[in-house]
XYZ file of C-alpha atoms in Angstrom:
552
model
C 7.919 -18.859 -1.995
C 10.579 -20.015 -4.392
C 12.745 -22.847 -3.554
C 16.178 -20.854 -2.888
C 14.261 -18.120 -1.305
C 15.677 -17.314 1.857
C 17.603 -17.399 5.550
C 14.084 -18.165 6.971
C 12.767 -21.052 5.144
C 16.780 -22.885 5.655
C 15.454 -22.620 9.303
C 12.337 -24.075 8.998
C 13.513 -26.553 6.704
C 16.252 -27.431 9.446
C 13.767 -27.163 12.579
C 11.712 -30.025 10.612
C 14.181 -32.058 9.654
C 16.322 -32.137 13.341
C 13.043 -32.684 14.877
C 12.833 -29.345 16.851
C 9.414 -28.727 15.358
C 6.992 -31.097 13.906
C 4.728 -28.534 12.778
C 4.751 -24.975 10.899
C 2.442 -22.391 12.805
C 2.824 -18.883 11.497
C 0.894 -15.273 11.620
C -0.020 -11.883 11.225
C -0.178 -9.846 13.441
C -0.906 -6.296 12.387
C -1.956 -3.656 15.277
C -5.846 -1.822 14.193
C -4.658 1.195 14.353
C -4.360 2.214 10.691
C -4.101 1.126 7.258
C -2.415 -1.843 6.025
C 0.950 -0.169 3.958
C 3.237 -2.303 1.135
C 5.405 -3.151 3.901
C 2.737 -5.212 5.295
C 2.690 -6.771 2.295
C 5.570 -7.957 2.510
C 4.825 -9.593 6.288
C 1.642 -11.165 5.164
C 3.131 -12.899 1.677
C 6.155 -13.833 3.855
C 4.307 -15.594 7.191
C 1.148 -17.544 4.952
C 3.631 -18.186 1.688
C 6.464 -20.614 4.546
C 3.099 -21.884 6.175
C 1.597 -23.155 3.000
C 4.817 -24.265 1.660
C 5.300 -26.602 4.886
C 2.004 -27.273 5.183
C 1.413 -25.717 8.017
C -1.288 -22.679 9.044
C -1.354 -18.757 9.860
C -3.025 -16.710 11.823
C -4.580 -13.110 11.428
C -4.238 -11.938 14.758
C -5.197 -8.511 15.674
C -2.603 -6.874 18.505
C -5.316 -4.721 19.982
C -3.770 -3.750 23.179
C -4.009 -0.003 23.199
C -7.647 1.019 23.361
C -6.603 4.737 22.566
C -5.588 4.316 19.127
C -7.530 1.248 17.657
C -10.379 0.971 15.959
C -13.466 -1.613 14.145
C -12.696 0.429 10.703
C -8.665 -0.898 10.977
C -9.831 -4.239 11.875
C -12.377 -4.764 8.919
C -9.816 -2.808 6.266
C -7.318 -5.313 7.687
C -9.593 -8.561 7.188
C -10.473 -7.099 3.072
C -6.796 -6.377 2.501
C -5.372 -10.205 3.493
C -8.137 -11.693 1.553
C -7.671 -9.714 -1.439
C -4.115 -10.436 -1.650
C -5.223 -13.899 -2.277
C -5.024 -15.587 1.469
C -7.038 -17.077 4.111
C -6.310 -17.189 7.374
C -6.397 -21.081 9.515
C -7.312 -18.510 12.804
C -8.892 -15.217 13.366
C -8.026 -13.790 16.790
C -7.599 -10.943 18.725
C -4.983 -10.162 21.810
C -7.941 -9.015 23.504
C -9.479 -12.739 23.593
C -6.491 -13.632 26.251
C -6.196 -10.283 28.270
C -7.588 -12.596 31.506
C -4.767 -15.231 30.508
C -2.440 -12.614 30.374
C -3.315 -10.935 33.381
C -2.613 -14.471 35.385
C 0.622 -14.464 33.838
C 1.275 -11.248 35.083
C 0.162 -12.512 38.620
C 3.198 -15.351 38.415
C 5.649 -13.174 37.698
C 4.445 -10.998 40.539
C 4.533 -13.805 42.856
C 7.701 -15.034 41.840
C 9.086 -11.856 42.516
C 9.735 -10.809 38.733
C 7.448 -8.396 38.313
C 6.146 -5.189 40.936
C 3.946 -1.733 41.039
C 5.762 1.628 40.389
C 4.481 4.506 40.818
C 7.090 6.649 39.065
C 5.574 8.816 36.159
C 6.399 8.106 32.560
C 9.131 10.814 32.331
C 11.290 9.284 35.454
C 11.014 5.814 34.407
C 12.444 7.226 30.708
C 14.690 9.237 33.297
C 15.837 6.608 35.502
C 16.364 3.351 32.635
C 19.930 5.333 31.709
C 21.304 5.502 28.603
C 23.039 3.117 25.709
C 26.381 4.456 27.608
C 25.208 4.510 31.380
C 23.270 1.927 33.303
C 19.730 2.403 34.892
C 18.451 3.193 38.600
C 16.618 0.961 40.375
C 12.845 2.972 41.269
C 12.458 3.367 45.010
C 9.097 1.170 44.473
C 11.317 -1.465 43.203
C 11.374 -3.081 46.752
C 7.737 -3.800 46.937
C 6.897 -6.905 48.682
C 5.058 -9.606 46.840
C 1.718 -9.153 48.642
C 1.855 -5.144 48.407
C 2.366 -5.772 44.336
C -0.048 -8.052 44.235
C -2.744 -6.435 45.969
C -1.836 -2.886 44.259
C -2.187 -4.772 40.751
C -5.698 -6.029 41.717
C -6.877 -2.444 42.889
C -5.307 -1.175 39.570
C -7.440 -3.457 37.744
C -10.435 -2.345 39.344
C -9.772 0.686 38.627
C -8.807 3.016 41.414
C -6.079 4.242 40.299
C -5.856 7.322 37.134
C -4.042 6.784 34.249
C -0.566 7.106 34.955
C -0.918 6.518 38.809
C 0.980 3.574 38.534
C 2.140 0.433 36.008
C 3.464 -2.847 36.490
C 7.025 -3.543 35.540
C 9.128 -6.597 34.718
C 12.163 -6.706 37.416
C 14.702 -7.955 35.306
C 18.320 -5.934 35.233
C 18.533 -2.102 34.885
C 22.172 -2.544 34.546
C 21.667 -4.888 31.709
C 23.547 -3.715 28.227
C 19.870 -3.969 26.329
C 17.621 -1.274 27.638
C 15.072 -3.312 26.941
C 15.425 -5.436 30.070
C 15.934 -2.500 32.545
C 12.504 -3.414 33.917
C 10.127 -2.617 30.987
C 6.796 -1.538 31.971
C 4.158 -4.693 30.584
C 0.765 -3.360 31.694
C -0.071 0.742 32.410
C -3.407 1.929 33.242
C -5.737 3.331 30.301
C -9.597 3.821 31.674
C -10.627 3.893 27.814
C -12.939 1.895 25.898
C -12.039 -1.282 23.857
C -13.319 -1.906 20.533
C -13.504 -5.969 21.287
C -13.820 -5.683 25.212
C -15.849 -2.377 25.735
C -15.571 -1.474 29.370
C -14.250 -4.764 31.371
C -10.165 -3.504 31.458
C -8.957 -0.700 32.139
C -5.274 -1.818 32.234
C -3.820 -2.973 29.333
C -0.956 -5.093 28.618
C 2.194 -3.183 26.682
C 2.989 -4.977 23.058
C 6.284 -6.335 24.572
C 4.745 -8.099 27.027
C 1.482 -8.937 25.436
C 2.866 -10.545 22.007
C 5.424 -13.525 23.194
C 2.089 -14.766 25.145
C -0.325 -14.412 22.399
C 2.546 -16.162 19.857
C 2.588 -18.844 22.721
C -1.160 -19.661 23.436
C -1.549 -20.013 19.928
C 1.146 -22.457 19.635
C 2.711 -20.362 17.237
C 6.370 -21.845 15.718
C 8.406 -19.287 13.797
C 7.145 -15.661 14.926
C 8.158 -13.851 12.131
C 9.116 -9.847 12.604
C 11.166 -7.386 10.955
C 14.353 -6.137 12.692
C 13.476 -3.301 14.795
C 12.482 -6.153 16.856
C 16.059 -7.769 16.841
C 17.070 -6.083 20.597
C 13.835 -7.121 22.019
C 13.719 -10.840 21.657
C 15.693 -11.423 24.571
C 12.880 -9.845 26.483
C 10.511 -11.903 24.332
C 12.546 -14.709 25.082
C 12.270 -13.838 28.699
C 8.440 -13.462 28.801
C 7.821 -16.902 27.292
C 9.953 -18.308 30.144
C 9.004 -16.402 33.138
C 5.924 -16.621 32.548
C 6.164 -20.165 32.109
C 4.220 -20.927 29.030
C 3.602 -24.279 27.739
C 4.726 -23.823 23.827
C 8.002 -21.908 22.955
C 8.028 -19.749 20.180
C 11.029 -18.880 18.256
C 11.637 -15.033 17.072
C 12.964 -14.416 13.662
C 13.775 -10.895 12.440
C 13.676 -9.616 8.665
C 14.424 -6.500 7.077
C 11.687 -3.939 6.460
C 10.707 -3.331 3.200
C 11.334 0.234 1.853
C 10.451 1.918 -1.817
C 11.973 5.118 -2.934
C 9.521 8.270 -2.954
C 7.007 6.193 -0.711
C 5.673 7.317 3.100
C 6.273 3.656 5.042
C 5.926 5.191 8.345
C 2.043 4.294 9.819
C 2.703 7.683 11.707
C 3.124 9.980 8.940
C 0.105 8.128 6.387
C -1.939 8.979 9.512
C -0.692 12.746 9.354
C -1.178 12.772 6.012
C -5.004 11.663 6.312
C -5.712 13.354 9.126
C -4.440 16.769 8.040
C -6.730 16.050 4.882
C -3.263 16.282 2.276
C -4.390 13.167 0.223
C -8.143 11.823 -0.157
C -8.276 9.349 2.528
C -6.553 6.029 3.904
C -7.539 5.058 0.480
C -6.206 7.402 -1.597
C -4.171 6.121 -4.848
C -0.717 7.992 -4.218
C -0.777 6.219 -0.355
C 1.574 3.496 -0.472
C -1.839 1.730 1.566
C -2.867 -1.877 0.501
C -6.414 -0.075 -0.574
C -4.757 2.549 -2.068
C -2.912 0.149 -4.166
C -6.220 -1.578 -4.593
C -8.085 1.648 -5.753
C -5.330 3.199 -7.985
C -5.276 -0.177 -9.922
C -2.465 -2.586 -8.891
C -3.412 -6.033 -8.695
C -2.322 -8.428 -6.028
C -0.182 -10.499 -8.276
C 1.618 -7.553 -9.070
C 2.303 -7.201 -5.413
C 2.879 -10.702 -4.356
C 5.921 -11.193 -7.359
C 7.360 -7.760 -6.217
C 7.607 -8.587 -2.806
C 9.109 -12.362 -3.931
C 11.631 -10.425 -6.236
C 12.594 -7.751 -3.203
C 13.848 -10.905 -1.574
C 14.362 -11.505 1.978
C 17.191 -11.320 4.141
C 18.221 -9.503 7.381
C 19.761 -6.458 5.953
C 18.025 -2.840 5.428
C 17.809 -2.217 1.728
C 15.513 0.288 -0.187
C 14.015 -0.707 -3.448
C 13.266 1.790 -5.874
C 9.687 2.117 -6.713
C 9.972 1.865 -10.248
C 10.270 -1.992 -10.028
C 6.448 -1.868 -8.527
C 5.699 -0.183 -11.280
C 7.603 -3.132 -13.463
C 5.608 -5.801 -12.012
C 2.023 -4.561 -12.667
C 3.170 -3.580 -16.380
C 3.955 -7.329 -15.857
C 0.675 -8.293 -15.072
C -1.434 -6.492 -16.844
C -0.067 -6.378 -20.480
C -2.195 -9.868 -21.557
C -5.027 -9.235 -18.711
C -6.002 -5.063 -19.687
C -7.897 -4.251 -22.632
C -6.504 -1.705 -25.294
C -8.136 1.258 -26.187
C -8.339 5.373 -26.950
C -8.551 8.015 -24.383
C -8.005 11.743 -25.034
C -6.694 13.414 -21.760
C -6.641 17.253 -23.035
C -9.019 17.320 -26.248
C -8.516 19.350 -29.107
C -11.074 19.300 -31.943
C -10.340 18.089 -35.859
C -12.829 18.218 -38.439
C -12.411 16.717 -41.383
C -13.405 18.587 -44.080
C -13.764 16.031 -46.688
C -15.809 13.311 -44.893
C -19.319 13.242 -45.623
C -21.254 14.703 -43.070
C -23.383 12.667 -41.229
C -21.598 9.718 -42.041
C -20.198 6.920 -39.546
C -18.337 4.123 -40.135
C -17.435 1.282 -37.615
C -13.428 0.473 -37.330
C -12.036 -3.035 -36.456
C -9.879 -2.453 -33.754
C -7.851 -5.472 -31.446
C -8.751 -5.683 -27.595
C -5.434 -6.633 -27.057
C -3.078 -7.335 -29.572
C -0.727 -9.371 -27.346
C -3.346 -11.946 -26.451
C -5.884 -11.922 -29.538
C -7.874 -14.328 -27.494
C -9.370 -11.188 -26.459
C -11.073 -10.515 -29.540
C -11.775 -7.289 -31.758
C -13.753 -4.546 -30.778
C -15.683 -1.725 -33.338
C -14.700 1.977 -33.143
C -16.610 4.797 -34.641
C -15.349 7.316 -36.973
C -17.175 10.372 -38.616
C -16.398 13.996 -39.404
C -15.217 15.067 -36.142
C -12.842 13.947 -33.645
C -10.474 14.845 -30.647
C -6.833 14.207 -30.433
C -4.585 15.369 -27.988
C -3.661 18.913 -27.465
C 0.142 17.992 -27.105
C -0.111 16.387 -30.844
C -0.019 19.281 -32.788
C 2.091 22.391 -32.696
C 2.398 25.268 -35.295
C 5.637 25.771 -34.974
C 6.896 22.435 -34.817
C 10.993 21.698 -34.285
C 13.026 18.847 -35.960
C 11.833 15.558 -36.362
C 8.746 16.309 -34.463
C 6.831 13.999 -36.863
C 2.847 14.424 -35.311
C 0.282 17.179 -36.537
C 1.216 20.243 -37.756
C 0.246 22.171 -40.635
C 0.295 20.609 -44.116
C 2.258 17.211 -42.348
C 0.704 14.066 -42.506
C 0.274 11.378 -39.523
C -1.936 7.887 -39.489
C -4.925 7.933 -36.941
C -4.482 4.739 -34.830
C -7.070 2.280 -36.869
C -8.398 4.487 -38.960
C -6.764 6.861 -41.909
C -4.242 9.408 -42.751
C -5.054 12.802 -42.060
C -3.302 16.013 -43.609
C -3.626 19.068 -41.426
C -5.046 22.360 -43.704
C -6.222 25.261 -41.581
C -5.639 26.530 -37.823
C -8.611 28.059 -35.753
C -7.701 29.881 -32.972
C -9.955 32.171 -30.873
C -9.521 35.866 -29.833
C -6.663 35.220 -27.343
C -4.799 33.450 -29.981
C -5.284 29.882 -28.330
C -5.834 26.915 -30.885
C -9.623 25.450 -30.161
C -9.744 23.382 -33.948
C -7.816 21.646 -36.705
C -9.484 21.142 -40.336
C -8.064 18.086 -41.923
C -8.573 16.177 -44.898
C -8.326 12.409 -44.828
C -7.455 10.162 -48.201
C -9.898 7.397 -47.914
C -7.473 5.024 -49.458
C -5.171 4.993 -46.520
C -7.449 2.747 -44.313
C -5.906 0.730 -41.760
C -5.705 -2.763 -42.527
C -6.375 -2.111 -46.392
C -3.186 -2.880 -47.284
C -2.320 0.808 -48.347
C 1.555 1.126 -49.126
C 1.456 3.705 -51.665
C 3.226 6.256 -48.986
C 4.062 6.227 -45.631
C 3.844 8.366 -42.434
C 6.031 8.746 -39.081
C 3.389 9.915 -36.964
C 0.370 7.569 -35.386
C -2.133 9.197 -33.258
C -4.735 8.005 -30.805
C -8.269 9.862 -31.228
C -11.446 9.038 -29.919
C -15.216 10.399 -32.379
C -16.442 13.113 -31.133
C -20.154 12.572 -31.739
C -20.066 9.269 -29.768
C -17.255 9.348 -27.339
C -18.039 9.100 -23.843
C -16.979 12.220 -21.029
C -14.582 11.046 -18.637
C -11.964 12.596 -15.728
C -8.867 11.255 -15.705
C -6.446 11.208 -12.317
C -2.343 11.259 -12.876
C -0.015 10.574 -10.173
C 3.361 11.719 -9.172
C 5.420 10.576 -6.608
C 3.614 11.962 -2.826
C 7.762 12.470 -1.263
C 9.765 14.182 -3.804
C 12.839 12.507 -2.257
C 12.727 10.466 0.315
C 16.607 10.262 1.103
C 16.421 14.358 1.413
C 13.253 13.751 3.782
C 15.399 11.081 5.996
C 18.263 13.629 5.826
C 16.203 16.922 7.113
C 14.457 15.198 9.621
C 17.356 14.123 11.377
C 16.925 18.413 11.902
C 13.731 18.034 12.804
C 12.442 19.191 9.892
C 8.927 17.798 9.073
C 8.443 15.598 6.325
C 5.074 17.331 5.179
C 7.972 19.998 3.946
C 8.906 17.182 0.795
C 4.689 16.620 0.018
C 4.727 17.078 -3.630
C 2.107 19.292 -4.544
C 1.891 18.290 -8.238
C 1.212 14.684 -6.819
C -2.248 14.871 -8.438
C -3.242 16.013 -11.823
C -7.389 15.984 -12.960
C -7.807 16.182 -16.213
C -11.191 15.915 -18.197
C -11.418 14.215 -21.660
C -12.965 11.539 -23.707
C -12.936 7.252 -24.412
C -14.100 5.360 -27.043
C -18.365 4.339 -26.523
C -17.499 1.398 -25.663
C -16.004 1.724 -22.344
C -19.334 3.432 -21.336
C -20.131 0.701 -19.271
C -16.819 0.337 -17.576
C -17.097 -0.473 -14.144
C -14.915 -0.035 -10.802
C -11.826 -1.345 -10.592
C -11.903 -2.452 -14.940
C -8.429 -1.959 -16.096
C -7.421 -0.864 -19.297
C -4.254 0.343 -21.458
C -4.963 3.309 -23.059
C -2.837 4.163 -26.135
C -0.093 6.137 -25.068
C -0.846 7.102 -21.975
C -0.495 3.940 -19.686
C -3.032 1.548 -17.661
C -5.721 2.958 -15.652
C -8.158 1.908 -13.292
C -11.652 2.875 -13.040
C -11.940 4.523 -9.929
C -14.312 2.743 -7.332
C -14.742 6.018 -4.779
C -15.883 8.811 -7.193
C -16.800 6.941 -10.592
C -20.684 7.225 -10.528
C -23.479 6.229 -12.703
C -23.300 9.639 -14.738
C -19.446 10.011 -14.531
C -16.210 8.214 -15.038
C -12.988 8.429 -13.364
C -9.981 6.937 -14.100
C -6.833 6.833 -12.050
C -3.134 6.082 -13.649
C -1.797 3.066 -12.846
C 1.421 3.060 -14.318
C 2.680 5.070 -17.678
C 3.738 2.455 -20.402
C 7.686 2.794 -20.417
C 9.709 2.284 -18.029
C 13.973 2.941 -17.970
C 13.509 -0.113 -14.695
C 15.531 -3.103 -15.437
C 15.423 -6.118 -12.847
């Protein structure tokens, strides 16, 4: 993190120096229940970046508390998603790994009278815990004596109750101004099976209850959280206490990272996967660490946005366009340069021997000629793009259209001569002629041109798909707005959020493989795609385009 980064490293700093702490013991602690999203992103760099500044360590702990939703695929995309944003983790655990310690913490606050058995159903304990304006009532069950709670919490254990019988509550204050501490329910039943424990529980711990003592066991410091979290830390606070654990964490809230145009809720990516509207957890438009990964954004890219968003305590939404900034950023002196043709349109040159090819000198990159030079072919025939000619051209359109002249990128001039179109009146062909003195890097000044083209040789360039991406929400402010209404977000799913498009590269990005970036002229960096590209077939997703109106 950068020296005059933010609120939480002054508190560190100041926990060291007072002598409060003597150590710096951070984590992560993302639930398996889905896909890691941007906004994790910003947890992760946050909670290992203050831990390796003080020298101190992190945790990737797994909060795997509700059997129903979790899953081994979240926990394994979780693992490959940390390390490929360029961290390791000091400790790899799992909430499950302390469900028996948890379970005799339960049993103190039970016998110190904190804690009892209701057997109230979900909808009367929402019923009975009032509202931000009215206190709580107390649950007839409330009364319970120690042994009765204690010996109804080991039957629920054991399992003969159904789910929803009964839970175990905190007894804490249902008149108290934070609903959180109107007796919060910390363990319900759930006969389900666990992904780490299989069939040994079937109660589980709530995530109020269950996190304070995992941060604790672990000897955790600074327990880092964004501020939906703010109004339960007293209860956090509480649980540490009552339950009389041995190392005190201390809860610090941050605000949530939001991007314009971007789904941030786990909730809705899930809808969106499950009702089969994008291609998978994975899929490029997803705001999803993997989906960031597959579409082409780097993890340096991710890890300056995320330092440049800042961090403070307020709610602020960035807009997506300076993601977009920061992998331009990147990859501008790491991404090769070269030709693609997105919507092909045929040119033969009339005047070029047939038969003939000639090899072009071309730079990788030009702004890092470390790269090297790379050879392009040219011959008789080529494809440019569709959108570079027009027959009835306006004003100052300066690319192909007949008898104008434009400069092939590398290459020559070429003077447009005849249209073909076929029987519907649709152009399928240009013939050109070319003036052989006009060669790139010849030194040719003897007239100039306003137009530069990118082309690839049709008798040697390479079939490829290409993928470009629009924005998934076409606004999210309208979206927030709507559903206030209950309107459903699905309503703002832009369906132009994918285009496929089939064209042609240069040969030598025939052996291109997944996850290769490149620049192609014009058109932006792309990514080959590691889910569909295939031996016999390449597909390249859009990164970003080239330009950019963003300004930090």
């Amino acid at each position: 993190m950068e020296e005059n980064s933010n609120f939480i490293k002054t508190i560190i700093k100041e926990d060291l120096e007072s002598g409060k702490r003597n150590k710096v013991v951070t984590r992560f602690p993302p639930e398996p229940n889905g896909y890691l999203h941007i906004g994790h992103a910003k947890s992760i760099i946050i909670n290992f970046g203050l831990a390796d500044e003080f020298g101190g360590k992190t945790n990737l702990r797994f909060d795997d508390t509700n059997p129903l939703k979790e899953d081994q695929e979240f926990v394994d995309s979780i693992k490959e998603d940390v390390a490929w944003l360029g961290f390791e983790w000091d400790g790899l655990f799992f909430a499950s790994d302390y469900f028996d310690e948890m379970y005799n913490r339960a049993v103190i606050l039970i016998k110190k009278g904190l804690a009892y058995v209701d057997d109230l159903s979900a909808d009367e304990i929402r019923e009975y815990r009032g509202t931000l304006s009215a206190p709580g009532k107390e649950s007839p069950y409330r009364g319970r004596s120690v042994e009765e709670n204690l010996d109804l919490f080991e039957r629920m254990r054991n399992g003969e109750f159904a789910n929803g019988e009964k839970v175990l509550r905190a007894k804490i204050d249902m008149a108290s101004p934070n609903i959180n501490l109107r007796d919060p329910v910390i363990y319900r039943i759930a006969h389900a099976t666990h992904h780490n424990t299989g069939d040994k529980w079937c109660i589980y711990p709530m995530y109020a209850f269950a996190h304070p003592l995992e941060d604790a066991i672990e000897g955790v410091t600074h327990s880092l959280c964004t501020t939906e979290f703010e109004d339960q830390r007293p209860l956090y606070d509480w649980v540490v206490r009552e339950c009389e654990m041995n190392e005190t964490p201390q809860q610090i809230e941050f605000g949530r990272l939001n991007i314009t145009n971007t789904v941030m809720s786990k909730r809705k990516l899930k809808q969106l996967v499950e009702e089969k509207f994008v291609d998978g957890w994975d899929d490029p438009r997803l705001p999803t660490i993997s989906g960031l990964r597959r579409r082409g954004y780097t993890p340096e890219a991710i890890q300056e946005f995320v330092k440049a968003a800042g961090v403070s305590k307020g709610f602020s939404t960035v807009d997506e366009q300076m993601l977009e900034h920061f992998v331009r950023e990147d990859l501008k002196l790491k991404a090769p340069r070269t030709m693609g043709v997105l919507r092909p349109l045929k040119v033969v040159i009339t005047n070029y021997p047939e038969g003939e090819v000639e090899w072009l000198d071309a730079e990788i990159n030009p702004e890092n000629p470390d790269m090297g030079m790379r050879k392009i072919p040219f011959s008789r025939e080529i494809y440019v793009e569709q959108d570079d000619f027009m027959e009835n051209p306006p004003a100052k359109y300066f690319r192909l259209f007949p008898g104008n002249e434009v400069r092939l990128k590398h290459a020559y001039f070429i003077k447009c001569e005849e249209v073909i179109k076929d029987e519907n009146g649709e152009v399928v062909e240009l013939r050109c002629t070319y003036d052989r003195e006009t060669k790139s890097g010849s030194g040719f000044t003897g007239r100039k041109v306003k137009g530069t083209l990118h082309w690839v040789d049709a008798t040697h360039s390479v079939p490829a798909e290409f993928r470009l991406y629009e924005p998934l929400i076409l606004d999210s402010e309208e979206e927030a707005a709507d559903e206030a209404e209950n309107k459903s977000f699905l309503d703002f799913v832009n369906e132009k959020s994918l285009e496929i498009l089939n064209g042609f590269i240069e040969p030598n990005m025939k052996d291109a493989k997944p996850q290769d970036k490149f620049q192609f002229f014009r058109h932006g960096y792309f990514n080959v795609d590691p889910k569909h590209t295939t031996e016999d077939k390449l597909v390249f997703n859009r990164i970003v385009s080239l330009k950019s109106s963003f300004k930090l």
